[in-house]
PDB file of C-alpha atoms in Angstrom:
ATOM      1  CA  MET U 245      39.639  73.753  93.903  1.00 65.00           C
ATOM      2  CA  PRO U 246      38.972  73.715  97.603  1.00 82.00           C
ATOM      3  CA  LYS U 247      37.363  70.642  99.174  1.00 89.00           C
ATOM      4  CA  ILE U 248      34.194  71.253 101.337  1.00 94.00           C
ATOM      5  CA  LEU U 249      32.686  68.632 103.665  1.00 96.00           C
ATOM      6  CA  ILE U 250      29.018  69.334 104.337  1.00 97.00           C
ATOM      7  CA  VAL U 251      27.724  67.526 107.742  1.00 97.00           C
ATOM      8  CA  GLU U 252      24.045  68.000 107.539  1.00 95.00           C
ATOM      9  CA  ASP U 253      21.163  65.340 108.343  1.00 93.00           C
ATOM     10  CA  GLU U 254      18.716  67.220 106.288  1.00 92.00           C
ATOM     11  CA  GLU U 255      18.772  65.606 102.966  1.00 93.00           C
ATOM     12  CA  PRO U 256      16.936  68.189 100.915  1.00 92.00           C
ATOM     13  CA  LEU U 257      19.281  70.970 102.366  1.00 92.00           C
ATOM     14  CA  SER U 258      22.528  68.995 101.903  1.00 93.00           C
ATOM     15  CA  LEU U 259      21.595  68.260  98.167  1.00 92.00           C
ATOM     16  CA  LEU U 260      20.958  71.936  97.688  1.00 91.00           C
ATOM     17  CA  LEU U 261      24.464  72.772  99.241  1.00 92.00           C
ATOM     18  CA  ARG U 262      26.030  70.395  97.358  1.00 91.00           C
ATOM     19  CA  TYR U 263      24.570  71.393  93.804  1.00 89.00           C
ATOM     20  CA  ASN U 264      25.259  75.193  94.555  1.00 87.00           C
ATOM     21  CA  LEU U 265      28.777  74.363  95.925  1.00 88.00           C
ATOM     22  CA  GLU U 266      29.953  72.108  92.838  1.00 85.00           C
ATOM     23  CA  ALA U 267      28.349  74.676  90.441  1.00 78.00           C
ATOM     24  CA  GLU U 268      30.925  77.302  91.836  1.00 77.00           C
ATOM     25  CA  GLY U 269      33.702  74.632  91.236  1.00 75.00           C
ATOM     26  CA  TYR U 270      34.343  73.162  94.880  1.00 85.00           C
ATOM     27  CA  THR U 271      34.726  69.578  95.457  1.00 87.00           C
ATOM     28  CA  VAL U 272      32.074  68.618  97.748  1.00 92.00           C
ATOM     29  CA  GLY U 273      31.591  65.687 100.164  1.00 94.00           C
ATOM     30  CA  VAL U 274      28.456  64.932 102.310  1.00 96.00           C
ATOM     31  CA  CYS U 275      27.650  63.187 105.626  1.00 96.00           C
ATOM     32  CA  ALA U 276      24.816  62.922 107.674  1.00 96.00           C
ATOM     33  CA  ARG U 277      25.891  61.979 111.083  1.00 96.00           C
ATOM     34  CA  GLY U 278      28.407  63.568 113.592  1.00 95.00           C
ATOM     35  CA  ASP U 279      30.146  60.438 114.608  1.00 95.00           C
ATOM     36  CA  GLU U 280      30.626  59.554 110.989  1.00 96.00           C
ATOM     37  CA  ALA U 281      32.086  62.989 110.185  1.00 96.00           C
ATOM     38  CA  GLU U 282      34.481  62.726 112.878  1.00 95.00           C
ATOM     39  CA  ILE U 283      35.976  59.563 111.315  1.00 95.00           C
ATOM     40  CA  LEU U 284      36.094  60.980 107.991  1.00 93.00           C
ATOM     41  CA  LEU U 285      37.862  63.987 109.351  1.00 94.00           C
ATOM     42  CA  GLN U 286      40.574  61.876 111.045  1.00 90.00           C
ATOM     43  CA  GLU U 287      41.329  60.264 107.690  1.00 88.00           C
ATOM     44  CA  SER U 288      41.083  63.346 105.327  1.00 87.00           C
ATOM     45  CA  GLN U 289      40.676  67.135 106.151  1.00 89.00           C
ATOM     46  CA  PRO U 290      38.632  69.393 103.924  1.00 92.00           C
ATOM     47  CA  ASP U 291      39.520  73.253 103.213  1.00 91.00           C
ATOM     48  CA  LEU U 292      36.240  74.092 104.795  1.00 93.00           C
ATOM     49  CA  LEU U 293      33.519  72.310 107.045  1.00 95.00           C
ATOM     50  CA  LEU U 294      30.010  73.176 106.727  1.00 96.00           C
ATOM     51  CA  LEU U 295      28.547  71.810 110.319  1.00 94.00           C
ATOM     52  CA  ASP U 296      24.984  71.541 111.208  1.00 93.00           C
ATOM     53  CA  TRP U 297      24.584  72.184 115.033  1.00 88.00           C
ATOM     54  CA  MET U 298      22.006  69.059 115.724  1.00 89.00           C
ATOM     55  CA  LEU U 299      23.318  65.759 114.287  1.00 93.00           C
ATOM     56  CA  PRO U 300      22.573  62.221 115.120  1.00 94.00           C
ATOM     57  CA  GLY U 301      25.452  60.253 116.620  1.00 94.00           C
ATOM     58  CA  LEU U 302      27.405  63.334 117.715  1.00 94.00           C
ATOM     59  CA  SER U 303      26.083  67.004 117.944  1.00 92.00           C
ATOM     60  CA  GLY U 304      27.835  69.516 115.728  1.00 92.00           C
ATOM     61  CA  ILE U 305      28.832  71.675 118.759  1.00 90.00           C
ATOM     62  CA  GLU U 306      30.513  68.902 120.237  1.00 93.00           C
ATOM     63  CA  LEU U 307      32.417  67.834 116.894  1.00 94.00           C
ATOM     64  CA  CYS U 308      33.535  71.336 116.656  1.00 93.00           C
ATOM     65  CA  ARG U 309      34.966  71.372 120.207  1.00 92.00           C
ATOM     66  CA  ARG U 310      36.721  68.123 119.384  1.00 94.00           C
ATOM     67  CA  LEU U 311      38.082  69.475 116.413  1.00 94.00           C
ATOM     68  CA  ARG U 312      39.378  72.538 118.041  1.00 92.00           C
ATOM     69  CA  ALA U 313      41.271  70.390 120.775  1.00 92.00           C
ATOM     70  CA  ARG U 314      43.417  68.413 117.901  1.00 90.00           C
ATOM     71  CA  SER U 315      46.451  70.018 116.502  1.00 89.00           C
ATOM     72  CA  GLU U 316      45.742  68.614 113.050  1.00 88.00           C
ATOM     73  CA  THR U 317      42.111  70.355 112.808  1.00 91.00           C
ATOM     74  CA  GLU U 318      42.457  73.251 115.190  1.00 89.00           C
ATOM     75  CA  ARG U 319      42.703  75.774 112.404  1.00 88.00           C
ATOM     76  CA  MET U 320      40.303  74.111 109.797  1.00 91.00           C
ATOM     77  CA  PRO U 321      37.656  76.806 108.713  1.00 92.00           C
ATOM     78  CA  ILE U 322      34.099  75.777 110.246  1.00 93.00           C
ATOM     79  CA  ILE U 323      30.767  77.489 109.437  1.00 93.00           C
ATOM     80  CA  MET U 324      28.047  76.503 111.879  1.00 90.00           C
ATOM     81  CA  LEU U 325      24.606  75.686 110.196  1.00 90.00           C
ATOM     82  CA  THR U 326      21.807  75.874 112.712  1.00 84.00           C
ATOM     83  CA  ALA U 327      18.005  77.031 113.482  1.00 79.00           C
ATOM     84  CA  ARG U 328      19.278  78.204 116.701  1.00 69.00           C
ATOM     85  CA  GLY U 329      19.052  82.101 116.110  1.00 61.00           C
ATOM     86  CA  GLU U 330      19.197  83.399 119.689  1.00 64.00           C
ATOM     87  CA  GLU U 331      22.233  85.678 120.791  1.00 68.00           C
ATOM     88  CA  SER U 332      23.481  83.245 123.374  1.00 71.00           C
ATOM     89  CA  GLU U 333      23.324  80.337 120.984  1.00 68.00           C
ATOM     90  CA  ARG U 334      25.392  82.307 118.426  1.00 65.00           C
ATOM     91  CA  ILE U 335      27.916  83.352 121.173  1.00 74.00           C
ATOM     92  CA  ARG U 336      28.085  79.654 122.051  1.00 69.00           C
ATOM     93  CA  GLY U 337      28.971  78.419 118.891  1.00 64.00           C
ATOM     94  CA  LEU U 338      31.331  80.806 117.964  1.00 74.00           C
ATOM     95  CA  ALA U 339      33.025  80.480 121.549  1.00 76.00           C
ATOM     96  CA  THR U 340      33.293  77.003 120.743  1.00 80.00           C
ATOM     97  CA  GLY U 341      35.560  77.605 117.603  1.00 83.00           C
ATOM     98  CA  ALA U 342      33.153  78.220 114.768  1.00 86.00           C
ATOM     99  CA  ASP U 343      34.616  80.811 112.371  1.00 88.00           C
ATOM    100  CA  ASP U 344      31.071  81.791 111.418  1.00 88.00           C
ATOM    101  CA  TYR U 345      27.312  81.139 111.995  1.00 85.00           C
ATOM    102  CA  VAL U 346      24.471  80.924 109.793  1.00 87.00           C
ATOM    103  CA  VAL U 347      20.774  80.646 110.863  1.00 85.00           C
ATOM    104  CA  LYS U 348      18.398  78.596 109.031  1.00 85.00           C
ATOM    105  CA  PRO U 349      16.688  79.564 106.718  1.00 83.00           C
ATOM    106  CA  PHE U 350      19.268  81.500 104.921  1.00 84.00           C
ATOM    107  CA  SER U 351      19.685  82.344 101.161  1.00 85.00           C
ATOM    108  CA  VAL U 352      21.801  80.415  99.042  1.00 86.00           C
ATOM    109  CA  PRO U 353      23.843  83.578  97.567  1.00 86.00           C
ATOM    110  CA  GLU U 354      24.502  84.736 101.093  1.00 86.00           C
ATOM    111  CA  LEU U 355      26.145  81.311 102.142  1.00 89.00           C
ATOM    112  CA  MET U 356      28.062  81.166  98.842  1.00 88.00           C
ATOM    113  CA  ALA U 357      29.424  84.545  99.711  1.00 87.00           C
ATOM    114  CA  ARG U 358      30.220  83.721 103.481  1.00 88.00           C
ATOM    115  CA  VAL U 359      32.133  80.575 101.942  1.00 90.00           C
ATOM    116  CA  ARG U 360      34.139  82.761  99.584  1.00 85.00           C
ATOM    117  CA  ALA U 361      34.916  85.072 102.742  1.00 84.00           C
ATOM    118  CA  ILE U 362      36.122  82.455 104.636  1.00 85.00           C
ATOM    119  CA  PHE U 363      38.501  80.960 102.254  1.00 82.00           C
ATOM    120  CA  ARG U 364      39.943  84.667 101.639  1.00 76.00           C
ATOM    121  CA  ARG U 365      40.480  85.032 105.314  1.00 74.00           C
ATOM    122  CA  ALA U 366      41.866  81.477 106.078  1.00 66.00           C
ATOM    123  CA  ASN U 367      43.382  80.351 102.930  1.00 60.00           C
ATOM    124  CA  PRO U 368      43.641  83.181 100.102  1.00 56.00           C
ATOM    125  CA  GLU U 369      45.855  80.877  98.105  1.00 52.00           C
ATOM    126  CA  VAL U 370      42.983  78.654  97.359  1.00 51.00           C
ATOM    127  CA  VAL U 371      40.421  80.816  96.200  1.00 55.00           C
ATOM    128  CA  SER U 372      40.717  83.203  93.004  1.00 62.00           C
ATOM    129  CA  THR U 373      39.238  86.499  93.202  1.00 73.00           C
ATOM    130  CA  LEU U 374      39.751  86.857  89.372  1.00 81.00           C
ATOM    131  CA  LEU U 375      37.606  84.913  86.955  1.00 84.00           C
ATOM    132  CA  LYS U 376      38.515  84.780  83.300  1.00 86.00           C
ATOM    133  CA  SER U 377      36.303  83.607  80.196  1.00 87.00           C
ATOM    134  CA  GLY U 378      37.962  84.205  76.861  1.00 88.00           C
ATOM    135  CA  ASP U 379      38.675  87.848  76.662  1.00 91.00           C
ATOM    136  CA  ILE U 380      36.584  88.770  79.599  1.00 93.00           C
ATOM    137  CA  GLU U 381      38.217  89.271  83.145  1.00 91.00           C
ATOM    138  CA  LEU U 382      35.759  89.807  86.452  1.00 91.00           C
ATOM    139  CA  ASP U 383      37.274  90.879  89.744  1.00 89.00           C
ATOM    140  CA  ARG U 384      35.097  89.503  92.775  1.00 81.00           C
ATOM    141  CA  GLU U 385      37.121  91.906  95.057  1.00 77.00           C
ATOM    142  CA  THR U 386      37.074  95.281  93.338  1.00 84.00           C
ATOM    143  CA  HIS U 387      33.780  94.202  91.291  1.00 86.00           C
ATOM    144  CA  ARG U 388      35.326  95.506  88.057  1.00 90.00           C
ATOM    145  CA  VAL U 389      34.898  93.758  84.749  1.00 94.00           C
ATOM    146  CA  ARG U 390      36.982  94.324  81.886  1.00 93.00           C
ATOM    147  CA  ARG U 391      36.946  92.888  78.032  1.00 92.00           C
ATOM    148  CA  MET U 392      40.124  92.998  76.170  1.00 89.00           C
ATOM    149  CA  GLY U 393      41.572  95.486  78.550  1.00 87.00           C
ATOM    150  CA  SER U 394      38.382  97.975  78.297  1.00 90.00           C
ATOM    151  CA  GLU U 395      36.259  98.344  81.568  1.00 93.00           C
ATOM    152  CA  ILE U 396      32.566  97.395  81.562  1.00 93.00           C
ATOM    153  CA  HIS U 397      30.261  98.986  83.750  1.00 92.00           C
ATOM    154  CA  LEU U 398      27.432  96.610  85.033  1.00 92.00           C
ATOM    155  CA  GLY U 399      24.655  96.994  87.422  1.00 90.00           C
ATOM    156  CA  PRO U 400      24.716  94.527  90.721  1.00 89.00           C
ATOM    157  CA  THR U 401      22.348  92.093  89.093  1.00 90.00           C
ATOM    158  CA  GLU U 402      24.309  91.888  85.801  1.00 92.00           C
ATOM    159  CA  PHE U 403      27.374  91.647  87.699  1.00 91.00           C
ATOM    160  CA  ARG U 404      26.138  88.673  89.839  1.00 88.00           C
ATOM    161  CA  LEU U 405      24.818  86.919  86.795  1.00 90.00           C
ATOM    162  CA  LEU U 406      28.135  87.280  84.964  1.00 92.00           C
ATOM    163  CA  GLU U 407      30.036  86.026  88.011  1.00 88.00           C
ATOM    164  CA  PHE U 408      27.811  83.027  88.206  1.00 85.00           C
ATOM    165  CA  LEU U 409      28.105  82.017  84.597  1.00 89.00           C
ATOM    166  CA  MET U 410      31.887  82.735  84.567  1.00 86.00           C
ATOM    167  CA  SER U 411      32.357  80.704  87.718  1.00 79.00           C
ATOM    168  CA  ALA U 412      31.754  77.399  85.564  1.00 77.00           C
ATOM    169  CA  PRO U 413      32.228  78.268  81.966  1.00 80.00           C
ATOM    170  CA  GLY U 414      30.489  76.105  79.279  1.00 81.00           C
ATOM    171  CA  ARG U 415      28.029  75.006  81.790  1.00 81.00           C
ATOM    172  CA  VAL U 416      24.369  75.398  80.672  1.00 84.00           C
ATOM    173  CA  TYR U 417      21.639  76.680  82.996  1.00 83.00           C
ATOM    174  CA  SER U 418      18.026  77.122  82.838  1.00 84.00           C
ATOM    175  CA  ARG U 419      16.065  80.057  83.793  1.00 85.00           C
ATOM    176  CA  GLU U 420      14.922  78.593  87.083  1.00 82.00           C
ATOM    177  CA  GLN U 421      18.475  77.694  87.830  1.00 81.00           C
ATOM    178  CA  LEU U 422      19.757  81.092  87.363  1.00 84.00           C
ATOM    179  CA  LEU U 423      16.947  82.524  89.186  1.00 82.00           C
ATOM    180  CA  ASP U 424      17.888  80.353  92.394  1.00 77.00           C
ATOM    181  CA  ARG U 425      21.544  80.968  92.412  1.00 75.00           C
ATOM    182  CA  VAL U 426      21.696  84.721  91.311  1.00 82.00           C
ATOM    183  CA  TRP U 427      18.238  85.929  92.843  1.00 79.00           C
ATOM    184  CA  GLY U 428      17.980  83.442  95.627  1.00 70.00           C
ATOM    185  CA  HIS U 429      15.207  80.536  95.856  1.00 58.00           C
ATOM    186  CA  ASP U 430      13.604  82.702  98.532  1.00 58.00           C
ATOM    187  CA  VAL U 431      12.793  85.676  96.301  1.00 60.00           C
ATOM    188  CA  TYR U 432       9.795  85.557  93.861  1.00 68.00           C
ATOM    189  CA  VAL U 433      10.981  86.685  90.517  1.00 73.00           C
ATOM    190  CA  ASP U 434       9.245  86.104  87.106  1.00 78.00           C
ATOM    191  CA  GLU U 435      11.406  83.903  84.978  1.00 77.00           C
ATOM    192  CA  ARG U 436      11.257  86.271  81.990  1.00 82.00           C
ATOM    193  CA  THR U 437      13.262  88.577  84.288  1.00 87.00           C
ATOM    194  CA  VAL U 438      16.248  86.493  83.472  1.00 87.00           C
ATOM    195  CA  ASP U 439      15.952  87.248  79.862  1.00 89.00           C
ATOM    196  CA  VAL U 440      15.682  90.969  80.805  1.00 91.00           C
ATOM    197  CA  HIS U 441      19.152  91.026  82.535  1.00 91.00           C
ATOM    198  CA  VAL U 442      20.839  88.563  79.951  1.00 91.00           C
ATOM    199  CA  GLY U 443      19.886  91.131  77.465  1.00 91.00           C
ATOM    200  CA  ARG U 444      21.267  94.116  79.492  1.00 92.00           C
ATOM    201  CA  LEU U 445      24.477  92.158  80.279  1.00 93.00           C
ATOM    202  CA  ARG U 446      25.154  91.256  76.599  1.00 92.00           C
ATOM    203  CA  LYS U 447      24.525  94.842  75.472  1.00 91.00           C
ATOM    204  CA  ALA U 448      27.049  96.128  78.126  1.00 92.00           C
ATOM    205  CA  ILE U 449      29.941  93.477  77.238  1.00 92.00           C
ATOM    206  CA  ASN U 450      29.342  93.399  73.374  1.00 90.00           C
ATOM    207  CA  LYS U 451      30.675  96.433  71.837  1.00 79.00           C
ATOM    208  CA  GLY U 452      31.149  96.889  68.127  1.00 73.00           C
ATOM    209  CA  ARG U 453      31.554  93.522  66.332  1.00 76.00           C
ATOM    210  CA  MET U 454      32.728  91.568  69.351  1.00 82.00           C
ATOM    211  CA  LYS U 455      31.625  88.066  69.564  1.00 86.00           C
ATOM    212  CA  ASP U 456      28.755  87.377  71.989  1.00 89.00           C
ATOM    213  CA  PRO U 457      30.377  85.010  74.504  1.00 91.00           C
ATOM    214  CA  ILE U 458      26.904  84.284  76.339  1.00 89.00           C
ATOM    215  CA  ARG U 459      25.322  81.066  74.304  1.00 84.00           C
ATOM    216  CA  THR U 460      21.573  80.673  74.205  1.00 82.00           C
ATOM    217  CA  VAL U 461      20.760  76.911  73.980  1.00 78.00           C
ATOM    218  CA  ARG U 462      17.499  76.092  72.475  1.00 67.00           C
ATOM    219  CA  GLY U 463      15.551  73.488  74.559  1.00 57.00           C
ATOM    220  CA  ALA U 464      12.706  71.379  72.716  1.00 42.00           C
ATOM    221  CA  GLY U 465      12.208  73.979  70.061  1.00 39.00           C
ATOM    222  CA  TYR U 466      10.541  76.446  72.338  1.00 37.00           C
ATOM    223  CA  ALA U 467      11.777  79.837  73.337  1.00 42.00           C
ATOM    224  CA  PHE U 468      10.628  79.423  77.062  1.00 49.00           C
ATOM    225  CA  ASN U 469      12.907  76.284  77.203  1.00 61.00           C
ATOM    226  CA  ASP U 470      15.876  78.442  76.399  1.00 73.00           C
ATOM    227  CA  GLN U 471      19.002  78.010  78.460  1.00 80.00           C
ATOM    228  CA  PHE U 472      22.240  80.099  79.031  1.00 78.00           C
ATOM    229  CA  ALA U 473      25.766  79.350  79.285  1.00 82.00           C
ATOM    230  CA  ILE U 474      29.126  81.365  78.686  1.00 86.00           C
ATOM    231  CA  GLY U 475      32.274  80.278  76.813  1.00 75.00           C
TER     232      GLY U 475
END
């Protein structure tokens, strides 16, 4: 899977990004200083750099400029993370060489989508648009789902839910984790909403006597602690 380096001095944000990226299967490294990141990038190059604008030691914008000046890193995909949302600052960031520009605060699902888009454009061979789990296939490009060759029609939320579960088969997620990853941490939705959409998803993908691929893992003997996984 692709390797991503996060250069971000806000530890809660870097931990959040690392957790979500690793949940999607990426290999993730973290660095909190611009000067240290420059040394790391001379030793090993990731497939994508998530780079904060304001960093101790060396600013993200200067690091981006230096990377674009080196032949080894001139084509490395870079997404700039910043609280600077003014048009002039966005233009400056892109002009310096960033491939994309995300203004804080941002939703995690949006950033995940931008990461996938960067890989599709820059290195289409390192990211798969087709997810498979058992006899289910999900195409991220066409938004089509098939089970045993038969097409399954899903609503947007059920599609995102299935996509997330299939991105890490066998991994168990709580309702709270699914809300954060599928709906976004900045959107208030009751945890029981997860049950509704899991039920709709199960109804759509389970026809006849087909085995239910979504597992409900009981936690502490109480239904409200149920967790979910696929495969």
